[in-house]
Amino acid sequence: MQQGDIELQAFGPDHIEGAVALSRQENWPHRPQDWQMALQLSNGAVALDDQGRVTGTILVTPYGMDCAMINMVIVDRNVRGKGLGRRLMDQAFALAGDRPLRLVATADGMPLYEKLGFVPSGTIRQHQGSVAKLGAPDGVEAAGTDDLPEIKALDRDAYGADREALIDALAERGQFAVIRRDGVIEAHAAIRPFGRGEVIGPVIAGSIDDAKALIGFFAAPRPGAFLRVDTGIGTGIAGWLEEIGLTHVGGGVAMDRPPKMDAEQARPKVYALANQALG
C-alpha cells in the first residue's frame, strides 16, 4: 500500500471501533470507554486505508493555551516505515497551534520525535498488578463536588497548565481523594475505571508520604483488584509500589517540544500519569 492510498481525517466517534482494534494490536488495554474519554478531551486525526480501515491514530489534548499533550499515537504495523507517523505528527502540530507540546515516547517513537524537536524531560514508569492487602491510611478523605475548584487550582499550580476539563472528566467517571490540613487541600488523587481494572492518577502531592497515603486510600478497600499507577522515575515511590503488588511493567520517556515551561514549575514532585490520565 502506498502513502497515497491512506487518507487522513478528523478523528470522530465513528472511528473508535477501529482505534480499539488498532490499540489491541499493540497489546494496549484501552476499552472503547477509554478511547471515548480521550476523544472527549482531545482533537485528533485518523489514517484510513482504501477499505476505510483505521491504520493510524493521534490525539492532541489541549490544556487551555498553556500546552497540549499528544496521545494515542499508533501506526498499523503493516504500513510502518512509509512516513505515516510523520504525517500524523504534522496533523498534531496543526491542531496544537502555538501551544508547547508534551508526550510520552516509546523506544520506537523516540527517533521521530527527536527529529521533530522534542527533547527528553523525564522517565515514566508504569506499575500495575493485583494490589496487596493494606491498612487504610490516616488523613485522607473522599472529595466532594464542592472540592473541585480547589482541586483544579492545586492541579494547575503543580502541572503548570489548566486541566480543568480533565478534572471534570475524572470526577464524572471516578472519584477524587484529598489530604486537607487546616481546611486547605494540600494533595489530591483520582481513580477511575481503565483497561483491565482501574487506574490511579493524577497524584498531586508535595511529599512521598502524602502520595503513598492517597494511593493507599484507594488501594486499601480493593485487595486483589487490578490497579495501575504511572509515576516519574525521580519521585522515589517506585519501590513502595512494587511492595504493594504493582509491578514495574514498562513506561516511556516524557518529552517536551520547546517553547517549554521551567521544569520546576511544570512538573509536580509526584505525578501519576495514567498516561496523561488518558492512556
GROMACS .gro file of C-alpha atoms in nm:
model
  279
    1MET     CA    1   0.000   0.000   0.000
    2GLN     CA    2   0.130   0.344  -0.094
    3GLN     CA    3   0.103   0.658   0.116
    4GLY     CA    4  -0.133   0.798  -0.145
    5ASP     CA    5  -0.379   0.521  -0.061
    6ILE     CA    6  -0.406   0.640   0.300
    7GLU     CA    7  -0.636   0.931   0.380
    8LEU     CA    8  -0.620   1.142   0.695
    9GLN     CA    9  -0.948   1.253   0.850
   10ALA     CA   10  -1.057   1.423   1.169
   11PHE     CA   11  -1.094   1.166   1.449
   12GLY     CA   12  -1.462   1.119   1.530
   13PRO     CA   13  -1.679   0.881   1.733
   14ASP     CA   14  -1.729   0.657   1.429
   15HIS     CA   15  -1.357   0.576   1.434
   16ILE     CA   16  -1.345   0.444   1.792
   17GLU     CA   17  -1.413   0.081   1.698
   18GLY     CA   18  -1.121   0.085   1.455
   19ALA     CA   19  -0.900   0.262   1.707
   20VAL     CA   20  -0.973  -0.006   1.968
   21ALA     CA   21  -0.871  -0.276   1.721
   22LEU     CA   22  -0.550  -0.088   1.643
   23SER     CA   23  -0.461  -0.044   2.011
   24ARG     CA   24  -0.525  -0.414   2.076
   25GLN     CA   25  -0.273  -0.491   1.802
   26GLU     CA   26  -0.020  -0.314   2.026
   27ASN     CA   27  -0.143  -0.500   2.338
   28TRP     CA   28  -0.271  -0.175   2.486
   29PRO     CA   29  -0.554  -0.231   2.737
   30HIS     CA   30  -0.782   0.051   2.621
   31ARG     CA   31  -1.154  -0.019   2.614
   32PRO     CA   32  -1.396   0.176   2.393
   33GLN     CA   33  -1.483   0.383   2.702
   34ASP     CA   34  -1.116   0.478   2.744
   35TRP     CA   35  -1.094   0.594   2.383
   36GLN     CA   36  -1.421   0.784   2.426
   37MET     CA   37  -1.284   0.976   2.723
   38ALA     CA   38  -0.963   1.057   2.538
   39LEU     CA   39  -1.159   1.181   2.238
   40GLN     CA   40  -1.392   1.386   2.458
   41LEU     CA   41  -1.092   1.583   2.582
   42SER     CA   42  -0.900   1.598   2.256
   43ASN     CA   43  -0.890   1.675   1.887
   44GLY     CA   44  -0.723   1.427   1.660
   45ALA     CA   45  -0.673   1.256   1.328
   46VAL     CA   46  -0.709   0.905   1.193
   47ALA     CA   47  -0.549   0.742   0.892
   48LEU     CA   48  -0.783   0.531   0.678
   49ASP     CA   49  -0.676   0.283   0.411
   50ASP     CA   50  -0.861   0.235   0.081
   51GLN     CA   51  -1.101  -0.005   0.258
   52GLY     CA   52  -1.185   0.252   0.525
   53ARG     CA   53  -0.991   0.069   0.798
   54VAL     CA   54  -0.819   0.271   1.068
   55THR     CA   55  -0.442   0.237   1.017
   56GLY     CA   56  -0.322   0.523   1.236
   57THR     CA   57  -0.436   0.747   1.519
   58ILE     CA   58  -0.322   1.056   1.702
   59LEU     CA   59  -0.490   1.278   1.961
   60VAL     CA   60  -0.400   1.625   2.088
   61THR     CA   61  -0.530   1.719   2.432
   62PRO     CA   62  -0.514   2.096   2.489
   63TYR     CA   63  -0.479   2.234   2.841
   64GLY     CA   64  -0.601   2.587   2.779
   65MET     CA   65  -0.336   2.773   2.583
   66ASP     CA   66  -0.066   2.663   2.829
   67CYS     CA   67   0.034   2.343   2.650
   68ALA     CA   68  -0.104   2.036   2.476
   69MET     CA   69  -0.040   1.664   2.524
   70ILE     CA   70  -0.001   1.434   2.224
   71ASN     CA   71  -0.160   1.096   2.297
   72MET     CA   72  -0.260   0.767   2.140
   73VAL     CA   73  -0.004   0.774   1.858
   74ILE     CA   74  -0.039   0.439   1.678
   75VAL     CA   75   0.057   0.330   1.327
   76ASP     CA   76  -0.054  -0.010   1.197
   77ARG     CA   77   0.241  -0.245   1.175
   78ASN     CA   78   0.159  -0.322   0.812
   79VAL     CA   79   0.216   0.038   0.700
   80ARG     CA   80   0.510   0.143   0.914
   81GLY     CA   81   0.822   0.287   0.761
   82LYS     CA   82   0.630   0.480   0.494
   83GLY     CA   83   0.607   0.820   0.659
   84LEU     CA   84   0.260   0.787   0.810
   85GLY     CA   85   0.384   0.866   1.161
   86ARG     CA   86   0.529   1.194   1.034
   87ARG     CA   87   0.202   1.281   0.858
   88LEU     CA   88   0.008   1.220   1.179
   89MET     CA   89   0.251   1.436   1.377
   90ASP     CA   90   0.212   1.716   1.122
   91GLN     CA   91  -0.162   1.698   1.185
   92ALA     CA   92  -0.098   1.715   1.560
   93PHE     CA   93   0.115   2.028   1.518
   94ALA     CA   94  -0.164   2.193   1.321
   95LEU     CA   95  -0.421   2.103   1.588
   96ALA     CA   96  -0.199   2.226   1.872
   97GLY     CA   97  -0.133   2.565   1.718
   98ASP     CA   98   0.121   2.767   1.916
   99ARG     CA   99   0.097   2.560   2.233
  100PRO     CA  100   0.409   2.397   2.377
  101LEU     CA  101   0.381   2.021   2.334
  102ARG     CA  102   0.435   1.722   2.561
  103LEU     CA  103   0.420   1.349   2.502
  104VAL     CA  104   0.540   1.019   2.644
  105ALA     CA  105   0.754   0.834   2.392
  106THR     CA  106   0.811   0.466   2.338
  107ALA     CA  107   1.151   0.349   2.222
  108ASP     CA  108   1.013   0.303   1.870
  109GLY     CA  109   0.878   0.657   1.856
  110MET     CA  110   1.174   0.846   2.002
  111PRO     CA  111   1.380   0.882   1.682
  112LEU     CA  112   1.091   1.055   1.503
  113TYR     CA  113   1.009   1.278   1.799
  114GLU     CA  114   1.372   1.385   1.836
  115LYS     CA  115   1.382   1.477   1.467
  116LEU     CA  116   1.072   1.689   1.524
  117GLY     CA  117   1.234   1.889   1.804
  118PHE     CA  118   1.120   1.706   2.117
  119VAL     CA  119   1.369   1.673   2.400
  120PRO     CA  120   1.358   1.430   2.695
  121SER     CA  121   1.237   1.574   3.026
  122GLY     CA  122   1.197   1.265   3.243
  123THR     CA  123   1.127   0.894   3.258
  124ILE     CA  124   0.784   0.746   3.329
  125ARG     CA  125   0.744   0.408   3.499
  126GLN     CA  126   0.422   0.212   3.462
  127HIS     CA  127   0.325  -0.010   3.757
  128GLN     CA  128   0.031  -0.245   3.763
  129GLY     CA  129  -0.094  -0.565   3.918
  130SER     CA  130  -0.315  -0.713   4.189
  131VAL     CA  131  -0.281  -0.489   4.491
  132ALA     CA  132  -0.185  -0.638   4.827
  133LYS     CA  133  -0.397  -0.612   5.140
  134LEU     CA  134  -0.328  -0.275   5.302
  135GLY     CA  135  -0.443  -0.084   5.605
  136ALA     CA  136  -0.640   0.231   5.543
  137PRO     CA  137  -0.419   0.542   5.577
  138ASP     CA  138  -0.500   0.827   5.811
  139GLY     CA  139  -0.560   1.183   5.699
  140VAL     CA  140  -0.718   1.112   5.360
  141GLU     CA  141  -1.082   1.171   5.273
  142ALA     CA  142  -1.308   1.134   4.973
  143ALA     CA  143  -1.353   1.460   4.788
  144GLY     CA  144  -1.688   1.619   4.726
  145THR     CA  145  -1.817   1.823   4.437
  146ASP     CA  146  -1.750   2.141   4.633
  147ASP     CA  147  -1.380   2.049   4.644
  148LEU     CA  148  -1.335   2.052   4.265
  149PRO     CA  149  -1.244   2.423   4.231
  150GLU     CA  150  -0.967   2.383   4.490
  151ILE     CA  151  -0.850   2.058   4.329
  152LYS     CA  152  -0.832   2.232   3.992
  153ALA     CA  153  -0.630   2.520   4.135
  154LEU     CA  154  -0.382   2.286   4.303
  155ASP     CA  155  -0.351   2.080   3.986
  156ARG     CA  156  -0.289   2.393   3.780
  157ASP     CA  157  -0.012   2.507   4.012
  158ALA     CA  158   0.153   2.164   4.013
  159TYR     CA  159   0.124   2.080   3.643
  160GLY     CA  160   0.176   2.429   3.509
  161ALA     CA  161  -0.130   2.418   3.286
  162ASP     CA  162  -0.509   2.440   3.305
  163ARG     CA  163  -0.650   2.086   3.312
  164GLU     CA  164  -1.000   2.183   3.426
  165ALA     CA  165  -1.172   1.971   3.159
  166LEU     CA  166  -0.965   1.668   3.258
  167ILE     CA  167  -1.052   1.709   3.626
  168ASP     CA  168  -1.421   1.729   3.538
  169ALA     CA  169  -1.398   1.415   3.323
  170LEU     CA  170  -1.222   1.223   3.600
  171ALA     CA  171  -1.479   1.334   3.857
  172GLU     CA  172  -1.759   1.224   3.624
  173ARG     CA  173  -1.614   0.875   3.577
  174GLY     CA  174  -1.435   0.809   3.903
  175GLN     CA  175  -1.351   0.951   4.244
  176PHE     CA  176  -1.112   1.204   4.395
  177ALA     CA  177  -0.945   1.186   4.735
  178VAL     CA  178  -0.779   1.474   4.916
  179ILE     CA  179  -0.548   1.548   5.205
  180ARG     CA  180  -0.672   1.855   5.387
  181ARG     CA  181  -0.474   2.044   5.651
  182ASP     CA  182  -0.613   2.344   5.839
  183GLY     CA  183  -0.905   2.344   5.599
  184VAL     CA  184  -0.687   2.366   5.288
  185ILE     CA  185  -0.640   2.086   5.030
  186GLU     CA  186  -0.267   2.014   5.008
  187ALA     CA  187  -0.274   1.698   4.793
  188HIS     CA  188  -0.516   1.505   4.577
  189ALA     CA  189  -0.550   1.196   4.359
  190ALA     CA  190  -0.810   1.037   4.133
  191ILE     CA  191  -0.915   0.683   4.046
  192ARG     CA  192  -1.126   0.569   3.754
  193PRO     CA  193  -1.205   0.252   3.556
  194PHE     CA  194  -0.947   0.183   3.287
  195GLY     CA  195  -0.833  -0.115   3.087
  196ARG     CA  196  -0.819  -0.435   3.291
  197GLY     CA  197  -0.921  -0.265   3.616
  198GLU     CA  198  -0.871   0.085   3.749
  199VAL     CA  199  -0.600   0.348   3.722
  200ILE     CA  200  -0.491   0.589   3.995
  201GLY     CA  201  -0.378   0.925   3.868
  202PRO     CA  202  -0.302   1.201   3.856
  203VAL     CA  203  -0.148   1.211   4.202
  204ILE     CA  204  -0.053   1.563   4.306
  205ALA     CA  205   0.139   1.568   4.634
  206GLY     CA  206   0.424   1.759   4.790
  207SER     CA  207   0.578   1.456   4.962
  208ILE     CA  208   0.619   1.083   4.913
  209ASP     CA  209   0.425   1.017   5.232
  210ASP     CA  210   0.125   1.210   5.103
  211ALA     CA  211   0.144   1.030   4.768
  212LYS     CA  212   0.152   0.691   4.942
  213ALA     CA  213  -0.143   0.788   5.160
  214LEU     CA  214  -0.352   0.893   4.861
  215ILE     CA  215  -0.273   0.575   4.666
  216GLY     CA  216  -0.329   0.369   4.980
  217PHE     CA  217  -0.671   0.529   5.030
  218PHE     CA  218  -0.786   0.381   4.700
  219ALA     CA  219  -0.592   0.055   4.729
  220ALA     CA  220  -0.693  -0.041   5.084
  221PRO     CA  221  -1.059  -0.123   5.006
  222ARG     CA  222  -0.958  -0.312   4.689
  223PRO     CA  223  -0.737  -0.607   4.797
  224GLY     CA  224  -0.664  -0.825   4.497
  225ALA     CA  225  -0.801  -0.571   4.248
  226PHE     CA  226  -0.606  -0.485   3.935
  227LEU     CA  227  -0.466  -0.132   3.965
  228ARG     CA  228  -0.230   0.079   3.759
  229VAL     CA  229  -0.017   0.374   3.865
  230ASP     CA  230   0.226   0.566   3.643
  231THR     CA  231   0.490   0.783   3.805
  232GLY     CA  232   0.805   0.975   3.728
  233ILE     CA  233   1.127   0.787   3.796
  234GLY     CA  234   1.253   1.063   4.024
  235THR     CA  235   0.961   1.056   4.266
  236GLY     CA  236   1.109   0.779   4.482
  237ILE     CA  237   0.781   0.591   4.510
  238ALA     CA  238   0.854   0.302   4.271
  239GLY     CA  239   0.989   0.068   4.539
  240TRP     CA  240   0.679   0.109   4.753
  241LEU     CA  241   0.451   0.044   4.455
  242GLU     CA  242   0.635  -0.285   4.400
  243GLU     CA  243   0.588  -0.373   4.767
  244ILE     CA  244   0.211  -0.337   4.742
  245GLY     CA  245   0.189  -0.559   4.435
  246LEU     CA  246   0.214  -0.311   4.148
  247THR     CA  247   0.493  -0.447   3.931
  248HIS     CA  248   0.702  -0.232   3.701
  249VAL     CA  249   0.587  -0.336   3.354
  250GLY     CA  250   0.731  -0.066   3.130
  251GLY     CA  251   0.693   0.302   3.070
  252GLY     CA  252   0.832   0.566   2.843
  253VAL     CA  253   1.026   0.888   2.813
  254ALA     CA  254   0.849   1.218   2.883
  255MET     CA  255   0.938   1.467   2.610
  256ASP     CA  256   0.873   1.838   2.556
  257ARG     CA  257   0.883   2.041   2.238
  258PRO     CA  258   1.006   2.396   2.302
  259PRO     CA  259   0.900   2.650   2.393
  260LYS     CA  260   0.861   2.468   2.721
  261MET     CA  261   0.795   2.570   3.080
  262ASP     CA  262   1.052   2.577   3.353
  263ALA     CA  263   1.080   2.218   3.476
  264GLU     CA  264   1.033   2.308   3.843
  265GLN     CA  265   0.709   2.488   3.759
  266ALA     CA  266   0.575   2.240   3.507
  267ARG     CA  267   0.635   1.909   3.684
  268PRO     CA  268   0.490   1.824   4.026
  269LYS     CA  269   0.707   1.631   4.267
  270VAL     CA  270   0.487   1.324   4.241
  271TYR     CA  271   0.287   1.285   3.924
  272ALA     CA  272   0.097   0.966   3.845
  273LEU     CA  273   0.003   0.995   3.482
  274ALA     CA  274  -0.248   0.727   3.395
  275ASN     CA  275  -0.069   0.815   3.064
  276GLN     CA  276  -0.167   1.178   3.092
  277ALA     CA  277  -0.469   1.033   3.271
  278LEU     CA  278  -0.572   0.923   2.925
  279GLY     CA  279  -0.385   0.606   2.843
   0.00000   0.00000   0.00000
